[in-house]
Amino acid sequence: MSPTLAPSPYRFSLAVYCGSRPGAHPAYQALAQTVGQWIGQHGGQLVYGGGNNGLMGVVANATHAAGGRVVGIIPHALVGKEVAKEDCDELLVVDNMHQRKAMMAERADAFLVIPGGIGTLEEMFEVWTWRQLGYHNKPIGLLNTHGFFDGLLAFMDHTVKQGFLSPAQLELVEFSQDPLALLAKLTHFIAHNKISQIAVNEI
Ligand code: AMP
């Protein structure tokens, strides 16, 4: 567990994993906008990679514009490349990618995955495997918009059918096409369940 912190001024803390690019269809940016707006309107805190590019920038700017708190966590080597968002409420510049991911996982009560590239997928699989291993019990949601994750979902079903993943492990991620319903479900889980975690540096 992290050291005890002062009572938080926000109602929940949600890590959003998403593309550092905007994607080819406007539906992706629209989704990022909806997610950020929802976090802000519901008194939440966004934890994300700290960049201003792509969907990452869209979700952070939308959270801020709707009155939410924004925590960006970025390795110093990426400050220029990913255009660090200097007006985050907290911009944490860390030494490397491992610190970024560990800190994001610690600072979040739940994780949300929206469309992105291999960075997004890597982050999703990491928190999923950590949950499968019992390192934390924070909910994970995935928003499938414009059919973006159809291929991944089919592959995960295949993985279950081929005996490499149990149905229960598959269910550790909540898949949805409905942003408002999924966000409500994740925050309801946060409010009504004791979230457990061990220090990420024990992993
Ligand atoms: P992408 O989905 O590839 O556009 O990347 C989204 C975010 O994931 C960016 O902030 C990347 O810096 C980050 N990222 C890229 N590679 C990794 C990695 N190996 N581990 C964690 N995050 C990564």
Tab-separated table of C-alpha atoms and ligand atoms in Angstrom:
chain	number	residue	atom	x	y	z
A	1	MET	CA	0.000	0.000	0.000
A	2	SER	CA	1.119	3.577	-0.615
A	3	PRO	CA	1.696	5.736	2.467
A	4	THR	CA	-1.538	7.201	3.841
A	5	LEU	CA	-2.504	10.293	1.892
A	6	ALA	CA	-4.710	13.210	2.897
A	7	PRO	CA	-8.419	12.664	2.089
A	8	SER	CA	-8.839	13.082	-1.631
A	9	PRO	CA	-10.767	16.057	-3.036
A	10	TYR	CA	-12.084	13.910	-5.888
A	11	ARG	CA	-14.660	11.104	-5.826
A	12	PHE	CA	-12.677	8.490	-7.739
A	13	SER	CA	-9.435	8.145	-9.628
A	14	LEU	CA	-9.578	6.538	-13.044
A	15	ALA	CA	-6.556	5.599	-15.170
A	16	VAL	CA	-7.319	5.836	-18.864
A	17	TYR	CA	-5.106	3.988	-21.328
A	18	CYS	CA	-5.472	5.237	-24.895
A	19	GLY	CA	-3.656	6.127	-28.082
A	20	SER	CA	-0.987	8.771	-28.402
A	21	ARG	CA	-2.467	9.199	-31.896
A	22	PRO	CA	-6.020	10.305	-32.721
A	23	GLY	CA	-6.885	7.262	-34.854
A	24	ALA	CA	-8.398	7.179	-38.308
A	25	HIS	CA	-12.078	7.616	-37.423
A	26	PRO	CA	-13.670	10.594	-35.610
A	27	ALA	CA	-15.525	8.128	-33.344
A	28	TYR	CA	-12.326	7.586	-31.360
A	29	GLN	CA	-11.828	11.246	-30.507
A	30	ALA	CA	-15.526	11.570	-29.735
A	31	LEU	CA	-15.227	8.681	-27.284
A	32	ALA	CA	-12.157	10.213	-25.608
A	33	GLN	CA	-14.067	13.484	-25.273
A	34	THR	CA	-17.075	11.712	-23.719
A	35	VAL	CA	-14.886	9.843	-21.234
A	36	GLY	CA	-13.001	12.978	-20.141
A	37	GLN	CA	-16.196	14.982	-19.827
A	38	TRP	CA	-17.823	12.253	-17.740
A	39	ILE	CA	-14.858	12.104	-15.358
A	40	GLY	CA	-14.943	15.884	-14.857
A	41	GLN	CA	-18.708	16.095	-14.505
A	42	HIS	CA	-18.693	13.341	-11.865
A	43	GLY	CA	-15.985	14.885	-9.719
A	44	GLY	CA	-13.288	12.438	-10.727
A	45	GLN	CA	-9.576	12.415	-11.216
A	46	LEU	CA	-7.948	11.254	-14.447
A	47	VAL	CA	-4.626	9.442	-14.210
A	48	TYR	CA	-2.955	9.123	-17.590
A	49	GLY	CA	0.335	9.217	-19.454
A	50	GLY	CA	0.717	13.004	-19.327
A	51	GLY	CA	0.900	13.709	-23.048
A	52	ASN	CA	-1.011	16.175	-25.168
A	53	ASN	CA	-0.980	14.079	-28.331
A	54	GLY	CA	-3.785	12.004	-29.785
A	55	LEU	CA	-6.573	10.567	-27.659
A	56	MET	CA	-4.447	11.120	-24.553
A	57	GLY	CA	-4.625	14.875	-25.098
A	58	VAL	CA	-8.336	14.751	-25.914
A	59	VAL	CA	-9.288	12.883	-22.748
A	60	ALA	CA	-7.098	15.095	-20.526
A	61	ASN	CA	-8.347	18.368	-21.991
A	62	ALA	CA	-11.967	17.208	-21.770
A	63	THR	CA	-11.527	16.175	-18.122
A	64	HIS	CA	-10.024	19.548	-17.275
A	65	ALA	CA	-12.656	21.502	-19.174
A	66	ALA	CA	-15.393	19.684	-17.233
A	67	GLY	CA	-13.807	20.519	-13.873
A	68	GLY	CA	-11.983	17.244	-13.196
A	69	ARG	CA	-8.523	16.775	-11.779
A	70	VAL	CA	-5.758	15.607	-14.123
A	71	VAL	CA	-2.652	13.702	-13.094
A	72	GLY	CA	-0.125	13.084	-15.861
A	73	ILE	CA	2.773	10.677	-15.381
A	74	ILE	CA	5.450	10.724	-18.047
A	75	PRO	CA	9.033	9.462	-18.359
A	76	HIS	CA	11.432	12.377	-18.896
A	77	ALA	CA	12.618	10.882	-22.182
A	78	LEU	CA	9.076	11.313	-23.565
A	79	VAL	CA	8.375	14.849	-22.338
A	80	GLY	CA	9.163	16.324	-25.767
A	81	LYS	CA	8.042	13.429	-27.937
A	82	GLU	CA	4.614	13.015	-26.357
A	83	VAL	CA	4.256	16.783	-25.722
A	84	ALA	CA	3.821	16.744	-21.934
A	85	LYS	CA	0.688	18.553	-20.836
A	86	GLU	CA	2.192	21.281	-18.649
A	87	ASP	CA	-1.125	22.406	-17.175
A	88	CYS	CA	-1.947	19.084	-15.508
A	89	ASP	CA	-2.973	19.524	-11.860
A	90	GLU	CA	-0.035	17.208	-11.188
A	91	LEU	CA	2.560	16.451	-13.841
A	92	LEU	CA	4.934	13.794	-12.553
A	93	VAL	CA	8.076	13.370	-14.632
A	94	VAL	CA	9.604	9.998	-13.777
A	95	ASP	CA	12.819	8.225	-14.703
A	96	ASN	CA	11.449	5.473	-16.909
A	97	MET	CA	8.455	3.609	-18.304
A	98	HIS	CA	8.380	1.098	-15.449
A	99	GLN	CA	7.964	3.888	-12.909
A	100	ARG	CA	5.261	5.488	-15.023
A	101	LYS	CA	3.216	2.316	-15.218
A	102	ALA	CA	3.669	1.431	-11.553
A	103	MET	CA	2.692	4.921	-10.452
A	104	MET	CA	-0.335	5.022	-12.742
A	105	ALA	CA	-1.507	1.685	-11.345
A	106	GLU	CA	-1.022	2.842	-7.760
A	107	ARG	CA	-2.757	6.195	-8.220
A	108	ALA	CA	-5.847	4.700	-9.918
A	109	ASP	CA	-8.923	3.082	-8.362
A	110	ALA	CA	-9.906	1.563	-11.703
A	111	PHE	CA	-8.614	1.272	-15.265
A	112	LEU	CA	-10.323	2.118	-18.526
A	113	VAL	CA	-9.009	1.127	-21.937
A	114	ILE	CA	-10.129	2.930	-25.075
A	115	PRO	CA	-8.672	2.614	-28.586
A	116	GLY	CA	-4.936	2.955	-28.977
A	117	GLY	CA	-1.803	1.273	-30.236
A	118	ILE	CA	0.705	-1.128	-28.750
A	119	GLY	CA	1.436	1.152	-25.754
A	120	THR	CA	-2.249	1.035	-24.835
A	121	LEU	CA	-2.445	-2.724	-25.337
A	122	GLU	CA	0.683	-3.321	-23.283
A	123	GLU	CA	-0.710	-1.290	-20.400
A	124	MET	CA	-4.056	-3.106	-20.599
A	125	PHE	CA	-2.472	-6.561	-20.575
A	126	GLU	CA	-0.231	-5.597	-17.694
A	127	VAL	CA	-3.028	-4.527	-15.337
A	128	TRP	CA	-5.098	-7.519	-16.515
A	129	THR	CA	-2.315	-10.000	-15.737
A	130	TRP	CA	-1.663	-8.303	-12.395
A	131	ARG	CA	-5.340	-8.725	-11.531
A	132	GLN	CA	-5.306	-12.339	-12.698
A	133	LEU	CA	-2.382	-12.967	-10.351
A	134	GLY	CA	-4.149	-11.264	-7.447
A	135	TYR	CA	-1.778	-8.312	-7.175
A	136	HIS	CA	-4.739	-5.956	-7.138
A	137	ASN	CA	-8.501	-6.110	-7.381
A	138	LYS	CA	-9.198	-2.879	-9.211
A	139	PRO	CA	-11.821	-3.082	-11.948
A	140	ILE	CA	-10.757	-2.899	-15.580
A	141	GLY	CA	-13.082	-1.763	-18.358
A	142	LEU	CA	-12.620	-1.758	-22.097
A	143	LEU	CA	-14.701	0.417	-24.388
A	144	ASN	CA	-15.204	-1.057	-27.815
A	145	THR	CA	-16.157	1.715	-30.209
A	146	HIS	CA	-16.587	1.551	-33.967
A	147	GLY	CA	-15.657	-2.160	-33.769
A	148	PHE	CA	-12.079	-1.248	-32.892
A	149	PHE	CA	-11.542	-4.132	-30.445
A	150	ASP	CA	-13.626	-6.779	-32.288
A	151	GLY	CA	-10.503	-8.623	-33.431
A	152	LEU	CA	-9.028	-8.592	-29.918
A	153	LEU	CA	-12.261	-9.894	-28.385
A	154	ALA	CA	-12.416	-12.707	-30.939
A	155	PHE	CA	-8.810	-13.589	-30.174
A	156	MET	CA	-9.449	-13.629	-26.424
A	157	ASP	CA	-12.418	-15.991	-26.985
A	158	HIS	CA	-10.111	-18.162	-29.057
A	159	THR	CA	-7.580	-18.102	-26.200
A	160	VAL	CA	-10.274	-19.389	-23.820
A	161	LYS	CA	-11.414	-22.085	-26.271
A	162	GLN	CA	-7.830	-23.237	-26.718
A	163	GLY	CA	-7.418	-23.663	-22.969
A	164	PHE	CA	-4.937	-20.884	-22.226
A	165	LEU	CA	-7.312	-18.597	-20.348
A	166	SER	CA	-10.206	-19.443	-18.058
A	167	PRO	CA	-13.603	-17.794	-18.577
A	168	ALA	CA	-13.230	-16.271	-15.094
A	169	GLN	CA	-9.941	-14.657	-16.095
A	170	LEU	CA	-11.539	-13.306	-19.250
A	171	GLU	CA	-14.266	-11.782	-17.099
A	172	LEU	CA	-11.709	-9.753	-15.143
A	173	VAL	CA	-12.106	-7.184	-17.899
A	174	GLU	CA	-15.534	-5.663	-18.445
A	175	PHE	CA	-16.125	-5.177	-22.173
A	176	SER	CA	-18.726	-2.662	-23.271
A	177	GLN	CA	-19.808	-0.474	-26.153
A	178	ASP	CA	-21.619	1.938	-23.883
A	179	PRO	CA	-19.320	4.558	-22.295
A	180	LEU	CA	-21.828	5.936	-19.804
A	181	ALA	CA	-22.914	2.504	-18.573
A	182	LEU	CA	-19.347	1.268	-18.244
A	183	LEU	CA	-18.113	4.392	-16.447
A	184	ALA	CA	-21.048	4.140	-14.028
A	185	LYS	CA	-20.291	0.475	-13.416
A	186	LEU	CA	-16.588	1.064	-12.736
A	187	THR	CA	-17.236	3.917	-10.316
A	188	HIS	CA	-20.017	1.961	-8.595
A	189	PHE	CA	-17.552	-0.862	-8.039
A	190	ILE	CA	-15.042	1.619	-6.596
A	191	ALA	CA	-17.648	3.041	-4.224
A	192	HIS	CA	-19.034	-0.290	-2.995
A	193	ASN	CA	-16.127	-2.661	-2.907
A	194	LYS	CA	-13.001	-2.725	-0.884
A	195	ILE	CA	-10.309	-2.336	-3.498
A	196	SER	CA	-7.210	-4.250	-2.604
A	197	GLN	CA	-3.751	-3.733	-3.913
A	198	ILE	CA	-0.241	-4.593	-2.976
A	199	ALA	CA	2.635	-2.262	-3.649
A	200	VAL	CA	3.463	-2.504	-7.312
A	201	ASN	CA	7.161	-2.745	-6.488
A	202	GLU	CA	6.416	-6.156	-4.979
A	203	ILE	CA	5.369	-7.471	-8.374
B	1	AMP	P1	0.094	4.032	-28.068
B	1	AMP	O1	-1.120	3.270	-27.681
B	1	AMP	O2	1.165	3.149	-28.669
B	1	AMP	O3	-0.185	5.244	-28.887
B	1	AMP	O4	0.747	4.533	-26.717
B	1	AMP	C1	-0.055	5.057	-25.710
B	1	AMP	C2	0.805	5.381	-24.531
B	1	AMP	O5	1.446	4.199	-24.095
B	1	AMP	C3	1.930	6.391	-24.809
B	1	AMP	O6	1.978	7.316	-23.750
B	1	AMP	C4	3.170	5.550	-24.794
B	1	AMP	O7	4.278	6.234	-24.239
B	1	AMP	C5	2.798	4.455	-23.848
B	1	AMP	N1	3.642	3.294	-24.095
B	1	AMP	C6	4.311	2.959	-25.190
B	1	AMP	N2	5.031	1.835	-25.016
B	1	AMP	C7	4.811	1.463	-23.755
B	1	AMP	C8	5.262	0.408	-22.934
B	1	AMP	N3	6.100	-0.520	-23.342
B	1	AMP	N4	4.790	0.356	-21.695
B	1	AMP	C9	3.927	1.278	-21.262
B	1	AMP	N5	3.485	2.290	-21.960
B	1	AMP	C10	3.917	2.391	-23.198
